[in-house]
């Protein structure tokens, strides 16, 4: 299961290593996820530097301008995943399932590019704003493509909301509901990660493309890159002790800003 690691100034940082696969488990210390790094503090940077060599930032130019964030010593690859402004999701009253469907159909190129970075094998952190939707889709596709246990993948996604302090989730939900009164789903878009939504999204991928690996192949990932992804992520003889910090669920000290869906 994912190991939650407290990083000063970052919400929801965790190592997805330990997730069971068909022939082993996801390697520890290879794939991390979190919210944005805009609030990263010196102590948090000290925690991250030994762990992360490459950062995949899925945010838009507007989001980066608001909270740039950086991890000195790690290469940052920017791959904006939303086409247009996230505000449109509230105005169009989309629910999370509809947003994920759009990501899969309209943002296939950056999705594949993000998985390609993971396949390179360097210890990689994937993040967006809250580390929930865009990050969730990239990580879920990467894990599903190497035959990670489906319910474990869903559980990792569902964990995201619980790592956002409850008071912050409530305040954000109330603010967005007032800002977009015509949106029935505003309360959910910014703060929730229901397991059934990711389960349905991955089932839709299976139905349309055969599997997550089939989706990635259809949109440009080569068989060699898929093999590299498996080599990068899957340990067929996993160690019993985690390579990173032990799992714990203490709340981060600096909640992420969630003015829009992640």
Tab-separated table of C-alpha atoms in Angstrom:
chain	number	residue	atom	x	y	z
A	1	UNK	CA	0.000	0.000	0.000
A	2	UNK	CA	1.024	3.621	-0.499
A	3	UNK	CA	3.369	5.043	2.123
A	4	UNK	CA	2.314	8.537	3.217
A	5	UNK	CA	5.340	10.693	4.020
A	6	UNK	CA	5.075	14.017	5.824
A	7	UNK	CA	6.728	16.757	3.769
A	8	UNK	CA	6.668	20.226	5.280
A	9	UNK	CA	4.613	22.462	2.971
A	10	UNK	CA	3.249	19.745	0.668
A	11	UNK	CA	-0.093	17.950	0.898
A	12	UNK	CA	-0.641	14.278	0.216
A	13	UNK	CA	2.923	13.226	-0.566
A	14	UNK	CA	3.233	9.487	-0.842
A	15	UNK	CA	5.191	6.641	-2.371
A	16	UNK	CA	2.928	4.283	-4.324
A	17	UNK	CA	5.513	1.538	-3.936
A	18	UNK	CA	4.248	-1.638	-2.325
A	19	UNK	CA	1.086	-1.754	-4.445
A	20	UNK	CA	0.661	-5.424	-5.413
A	21	UNK	CA	0.905	-6.427	-9.080
A	22	UNK	CA	0.184	-9.630	-10.962
A	23	UNK	CA	3.810	-10.753	-10.602
A	24	UNK	CA	5.187	-8.827	-7.626
A	25	UNK	CA	4.751	-5.292	-6.314
A	26	UNK	CA	5.474	-1.717	-7.316
A	27	UNK	CA	9.021	-0.766	-6.360
A	28	UNK	CA	9.486	1.495	-3.380
A	29	UNK	CA	11.138	4.827	-4.040
A	30	UNK	CA	10.307	4.928	-7.745
A	31	UNK	CA	6.943	6.718	-8.153
A	32	UNK	CA	5.627	9.433	-5.838
A	33	UNK	CA	2.552	11.688	-5.968
A	34	UNK	CA	1.442	14.827	-4.151
A	35	UNK	CA	-0.179	18.236	-4.353
A	36	UNK	CA	1.784	21.192	-5.729
A	37	UNK	CA	5.143	22.321	-4.352
A	38	UNK	CA	4.300	26.020	-4.079
A	39	UNK	CA	4.374	25.893	-0.286
A	40	UNK	CA	7.446	23.666	0.012
A	41	UNK	CA	9.506	24.718	3.021
A	42	UNK	CA	13.237	24.160	3.615
A	43	UNK	CA	12.600	21.229	5.922
A	44	UNK	CA	10.288	19.673	3.351
A	45	UNK	CA	12.860	20.177	0.612
A	46	UNK	CA	15.387	18.309	2.741
A	47	UNK	CA	12.935	15.411	2.896
A	48	UNK	CA	12.311	15.387	-0.859
A	49	UNK	CA	15.799	15.857	-2.293
A	50	UNK	CA	17.088	12.364	-1.465
A	51	UNK	CA	13.879	10.801	-2.825
A	52	UNK	CA	13.016	12.616	-6.058
A	53	UNK	CA	15.101	13.075	-9.199
A	54	UNK	CA	12.389	14.136	-11.634
A	55	UNK	CA	9.151	16.098	-11.200
A	56	UNK	CA	6.174	15.951	-13.576
A	57	UNK	CA	4.067	19.096	-13.118
A	58	UNK	CA	0.617	18.734	-14.703
A	59	UNK	CA	-0.656	22.248	-13.949
A	60	UNK	CA	-1.638	24.993	-16.353
A	61	UNK	CA	0.428	28.143	-16.926
A	62	UNK	CA	-2.071	30.089	-14.808
A	63	UNK	CA	-1.701	27.706	-11.865
A	64	UNK	CA	2.091	27.755	-12.087
A	65	UNK	CA	2.066	31.565	-12.101
A	66	UNK	CA	0.066	31.537	-8.856
A	67	UNK	CA	2.223	28.965	-7.057
A	68	UNK	CA	5.388	28.213	-8.983
A	69	UNK	CA	7.100	25.801	-6.622
A	70	UNK	CA	10.377	24.038	-7.381
A	71	UNK	CA	12.600	21.321	-6.047
A	72	UNK	CA	16.240	22.267	-6.494
A	73	UNK	CA	18.259	19.363	-7.793
A	74	UNK	CA	15.337	17.689	-9.571
A	75	UNK	CA	14.487	18.108	-13.249
A	76	UNK	CA	10.959	19.453	-13.748
A	77	UNK	CA	8.930	18.365	-16.778
A	78	UNK	CA	5.836	20.506	-17.360
A	79	UNK	CA	2.928	18.720	-19.036
A	80	UNK	CA	-0.282	20.785	-18.675
A	81	UNK	CA	-3.101	18.268	-18.758
A	82	UNK	CA	-6.280	20.334	-18.996
A	83	UNK	CA	-7.258	21.886	-22.306
A	84	UNK	CA	-8.561	25.302	-21.345
A	85	UNK	CA	-9.342	26.604	-17.886
A	86	UNK	CA	-10.524	24.335	-15.038
A	87	UNK	CA	-13.142	27.005	-14.342
A	88	UNK	CA	-15.044	25.718	-17.376
A	89	UNK	CA	-15.787	22.488	-15.488
A	90	UNK	CA	-17.788	24.440	-12.923
A	91	UNK	CA	-19.513	26.544	-15.557
A	92	UNK	CA	-20.482	23.457	-17.573
A	93	UNK	CA	-21.508	21.632	-14.386
A	94	UNK	CA	-19.410	18.570	-15.156
A	95	UNK	CA	-18.992	15.815	-12.598
A	96	UNK	CA	-15.707	14.041	-11.894
A	97	UNK	CA	-16.512	11.123	-14.162
A	98	UNK	CA	-17.132	13.461	-17.093
A	99	UNK	CA	-13.879	15.308	-16.395
A	100	UNK	CA	-11.892	12.068	-16.337
A	101	UNK	CA	-13.515	10.993	-19.582
A	102	UNK	CA	-12.429	14.271	-21.171
A	103	UNK	CA	-8.904	13.818	-19.879
A	104	UNK	CA	-8.703	10.406	-21.516
A	105	UNK	CA	-10.086	11.562	-24.856
A	106	UNK	CA	-8.741	15.121	-25.117
A	107	UNK	CA	-5.436	14.967	-23.207
A	108	UNK	CA	-4.021	11.657	-24.374
A	109	UNK	CA	-0.733	13.180	-25.590
A	110	UNK	CA	0.331	14.690	-22.230
A	111	UNK	CA	-0.994	11.622	-20.387
A	112	UNK	CA	1.256	9.398	-22.470
A	113	UNK	CA	4.154	11.837	-22.135
A	114	UNK	CA	3.823	11.733	-18.348
A	115	UNK	CA	3.850	7.932	-18.317
A	116	UNK	CA	6.880	8.035	-20.627
A	117	UNK	CA	8.750	10.097	-18.023
A	118	UNK	CA	7.894	7.515	-15.363
A	119	UNK	CA	9.130	4.757	-17.688
A	120	UNK	CA	12.546	6.414	-17.860
A	121	UNK	CA	13.211	4.905	-14.452
A	122	UNK	CA	14.330	7.934	-12.425
A	123	UNK	CA	12.558	8.368	-9.060
A	124	UNK	CA	9.659	10.561	-10.176
A	125	UNK	CA	7.135	12.793	-8.411
A	126	UNK	CA	3.871	13.482	-10.256
A	127	UNK	CA	1.793	16.417	-9.036
A	128	UNK	CA	-0.855	18.907	-10.111
A	129	UNK	CA	-2.554	21.370	-7.754
A	130	UNK	CA	-4.266	19.158	-5.185
A	131	UNK	CA	-2.714	15.925	-6.434
A	132	UNK	CA	-6.164	14.444	-6.977
A	133	UNK	CA	-7.536	14.394	-10.534
A	134	UNK	CA	-4.753	14.906	-13.066
A	135	UNK	CA	-2.208	13.226	-10.832
A	136	UNK	CA	-4.720	10.506	-10.057
A	137	UNK	CA	-5.277	9.702	-13.711
A	138	UNK	CA	-1.574	9.601	-14.608
A	139	UNK	CA	-0.676	7.414	-11.639
A	140	UNK	CA	-3.666	5.114	-12.150
A	141	UNK	CA	-2.808	4.585	-15.836
A	142	UNK	CA	0.851	3.904	-15.057
A	143	UNK	CA	0.007	1.410	-12.334
A	144	UNK	CA	-2.794	-0.298	-14.258
A	145	UNK	CA	-0.543	-0.636	-17.307
A	146	UNK	CA	1.851	-2.842	-15.333
A	147	UNK	CA	-0.987	-4.979	-13.936
A	148	UNK	CA	-1.216	-3.454	-10.475
A	149	UNK	CA	-4.106	-4.728	-8.410
A	150	UNK	CA	-7.139	-2.725	-9.515
A	151	UNK	CA	-8.640	-2.199	-6.097
A	152	UNK	CA	-5.270	-1.120	-4.695
A	153	UNK	CA	-5.007	1.480	-7.473
A	154	UNK	CA	-8.508	2.709	-6.666
A	155	UNK	CA	-7.701	2.807	-2.941
A	156	UNK	CA	-4.608	4.943	-3.563
A	157	UNK	CA	-6.723	7.434	-5.519
A	158	UNK	CA	-9.419	7.448	-2.820
A	159	UNK	CA	-6.806	8.162	-0.155
A	160	UNK	CA	-6.202	11.639	-1.600
A	161	UNK	CA	-9.233	13.381	-0.109
A	162	UNK	CA	-8.515	12.051	3.377
A	163	UNK	CA	-5.062	13.664	3.312
A	164	UNK	CA	-6.589	17.135	2.864
A	165	UNK	CA	-7.498	18.584	6.276
A	166	UNK	CA	-11.256	18.321	6.833
A	167	UNK	CA	-11.676	21.998	7.709
A	168	UNK	CA	-9.921	23.025	4.504
A	169	UNK	CA	-12.051	20.668	2.428
A	170	UNK	CA	-15.206	22.056	3.995
A	171	UNK	CA	-14.193	25.696	3.503
A	172	UNK	CA	-13.171	25.102	-0.103
A	173	UNK	CA	-16.405	23.286	-0.873
A	174	UNK	CA	-18.503	26.077	0.624
A	175	UNK	CA	-16.569	28.776	-1.225
A	176	UNK	CA	-16.902	27.083	-4.605
A	177	UNK	CA	-20.577	26.306	-4.079
A	178	UNK	CA	-21.196	30.011	-3.497
A	179	UNK	CA	-19.015	31.035	-6.437
A	180	UNK	CA	-20.694	28.609	-8.863
A	181	UNK	CA	-24.274	28.267	-7.563
A	182	UNK	CA	-25.472	26.636	-10.796
A	183	UNK	CA	-22.905	23.839	-10.479
A	184	UNK	CA	-24.392	20.837	-8.704
A	185	UNK	CA	-20.962	19.197	-8.529
A	186	UNK	CA	-18.793	22.103	-7.338
A	187	UNK	CA	-18.526	20.669	-3.826
A	188	UNK	CA	-17.049	17.438	-5.187
A	189	UNK	CA	-14.719	18.681	-7.906
A	190	UNK	CA	-12.191	20.365	-5.651
A	191	UNK	CA	-12.135	18.163	-2.583
A	192	UNK	CA	-13.389	14.615	-3.146
A	193	UNK	CA	-11.873	11.427	-4.571
A	194	UNK	CA	-14.664	8.829	-4.534
A	195	UNK	CA	-13.357	5.326	-5.283
A	196	UNK	CA	-16.279	4.509	-7.549
A	197	UNK	CA	-15.293	7.348	-9.894
A	198	UNK	CA	-11.781	6.015	-10.547
A	199	UNK	CA	-13.090	2.453	-10.692
A	200	UNK	CA	-15.540	3.512	-13.407
A	201	UNK	CA	-12.868	5.461	-15.311
A	202	UNK	CA	-10.545	2.456	-15.442
A	203	UNK	CA	-13.423	0.189	-16.437
A	204	UNK	CA	-14.201	2.583	-19.304
A	205	UNK	CA	-10.558	2.379	-20.398
A	206	UNK	CA	-10.824	-1.424	-20.420
A	207	UNK	CA	-14.028	-1.335	-22.420
A	208	UNK	CA	-12.753	1.051	-25.086
A	209	UNK	CA	-9.061	0.142	-25.356
A	210	UNK	CA	-8.863	-3.307	-23.787
A	211	UNK	CA	-6.647	-2.217	-20.892
A	212	UNK	CA	-4.605	0.720	-19.622
A	213	UNK	CA	-1.645	-0.658	-21.576
A	214	UNK	CA	-3.890	-0.773	-24.646
A	215	UNK	CA	-4.863	2.868	-24.109
A	216	UNK	CA	-1.236	3.930	-23.872
A	217	UNK	CA	-0.231	1.899	-26.946
A	218	UNK	CA	-3.138	3.317	-28.942
A	219	UNK	CA	-1.983	6.852	-28.110
A	220	UNK	CA	1.688	6.438	-28.901
A	221	UNK	CA	3.545	4.552	-26.185
A	222	UNK	CA	5.684	1.921	-27.889
A	223	UNK	CA	5.974	-1.731	-26.794
A	224	UNK	CA	9.553	-0.978	-25.770
A	225	UNK	CA	8.409	1.926	-23.595
A	226	UNK	CA	5.749	-0.263	-21.984
A	227	UNK	CA	8.426	-2.830	-21.211
A	228	UNK	CA	10.572	-0.054	-19.739
A	229	UNK	CA	7.623	1.076	-17.611
A	230	UNK	CA	7.276	-2.417	-16.200
A	231	UNK	CA	11.008	-2.649	-15.573
A	232	UNK	CA	10.981	0.744	-13.848
A	233	UNK	CA	8.003	0.055	-11.624
A	234	UNK	CA	7.643	-3.661	-10.926
A	235	UNK	CA	9.760	-5.594	-8.480
A	236	UNK	CA	9.101	-9.289	-9.027
A	237	UNK	CA	10.858	-10.105	-5.747
A	238	UNK	CA	9.812	-7.193	-3.492
A	239	UNK	CA	11.727	-6.580	-0.310
A	240	UNK	CA	9.832	-6.976	2.932
A	241	UNK	CA	11.025	-3.632	4.313
A	242	UNK	CA	10.068	-0.346	2.615
A	243	UNK	CA	12.885	1.654	1.022
A	244	UNK	CA	11.272	4.951	2.002
A	245	UNK	CA	9.869	6.326	5.225
A	246	UNK	CA	7.229	4.197	6.972
A	247	UNK	CA	3.596	4.851	6.227
A	248	UNK	CA	1.803	7.279	8.485
A	249	UNK	CA	-1.119	9.588	8.104
A	250	UNK	CA	-0.230	12.720	10.029
A	251	UNK	CA	-1.696	15.836	8.518
A	252	UNK	CA	0.645	18.090	6.512
A	253	UNK	CA	1.369	21.480	8.000
A	254	UNK	CA	0.554	23.426	4.863
A	255	UNK	CA	-2.736	22.542	3.140
A	256	UNK	CA	-2.830	22.887	-0.620
A	257	UNK	CA	-4.737	25.685	-2.279
A	258	UNK	CA	-7.707	24.204	-4.092
A	259	UNK	CA	-9.348	26.973	-6.032
A	260	UNK	CA	-10.241	24.510	-8.793
A	261	UNK	CA	-10.225	20.849	-9.536
A	262	UNK	CA	-6.798	19.304	-9.349
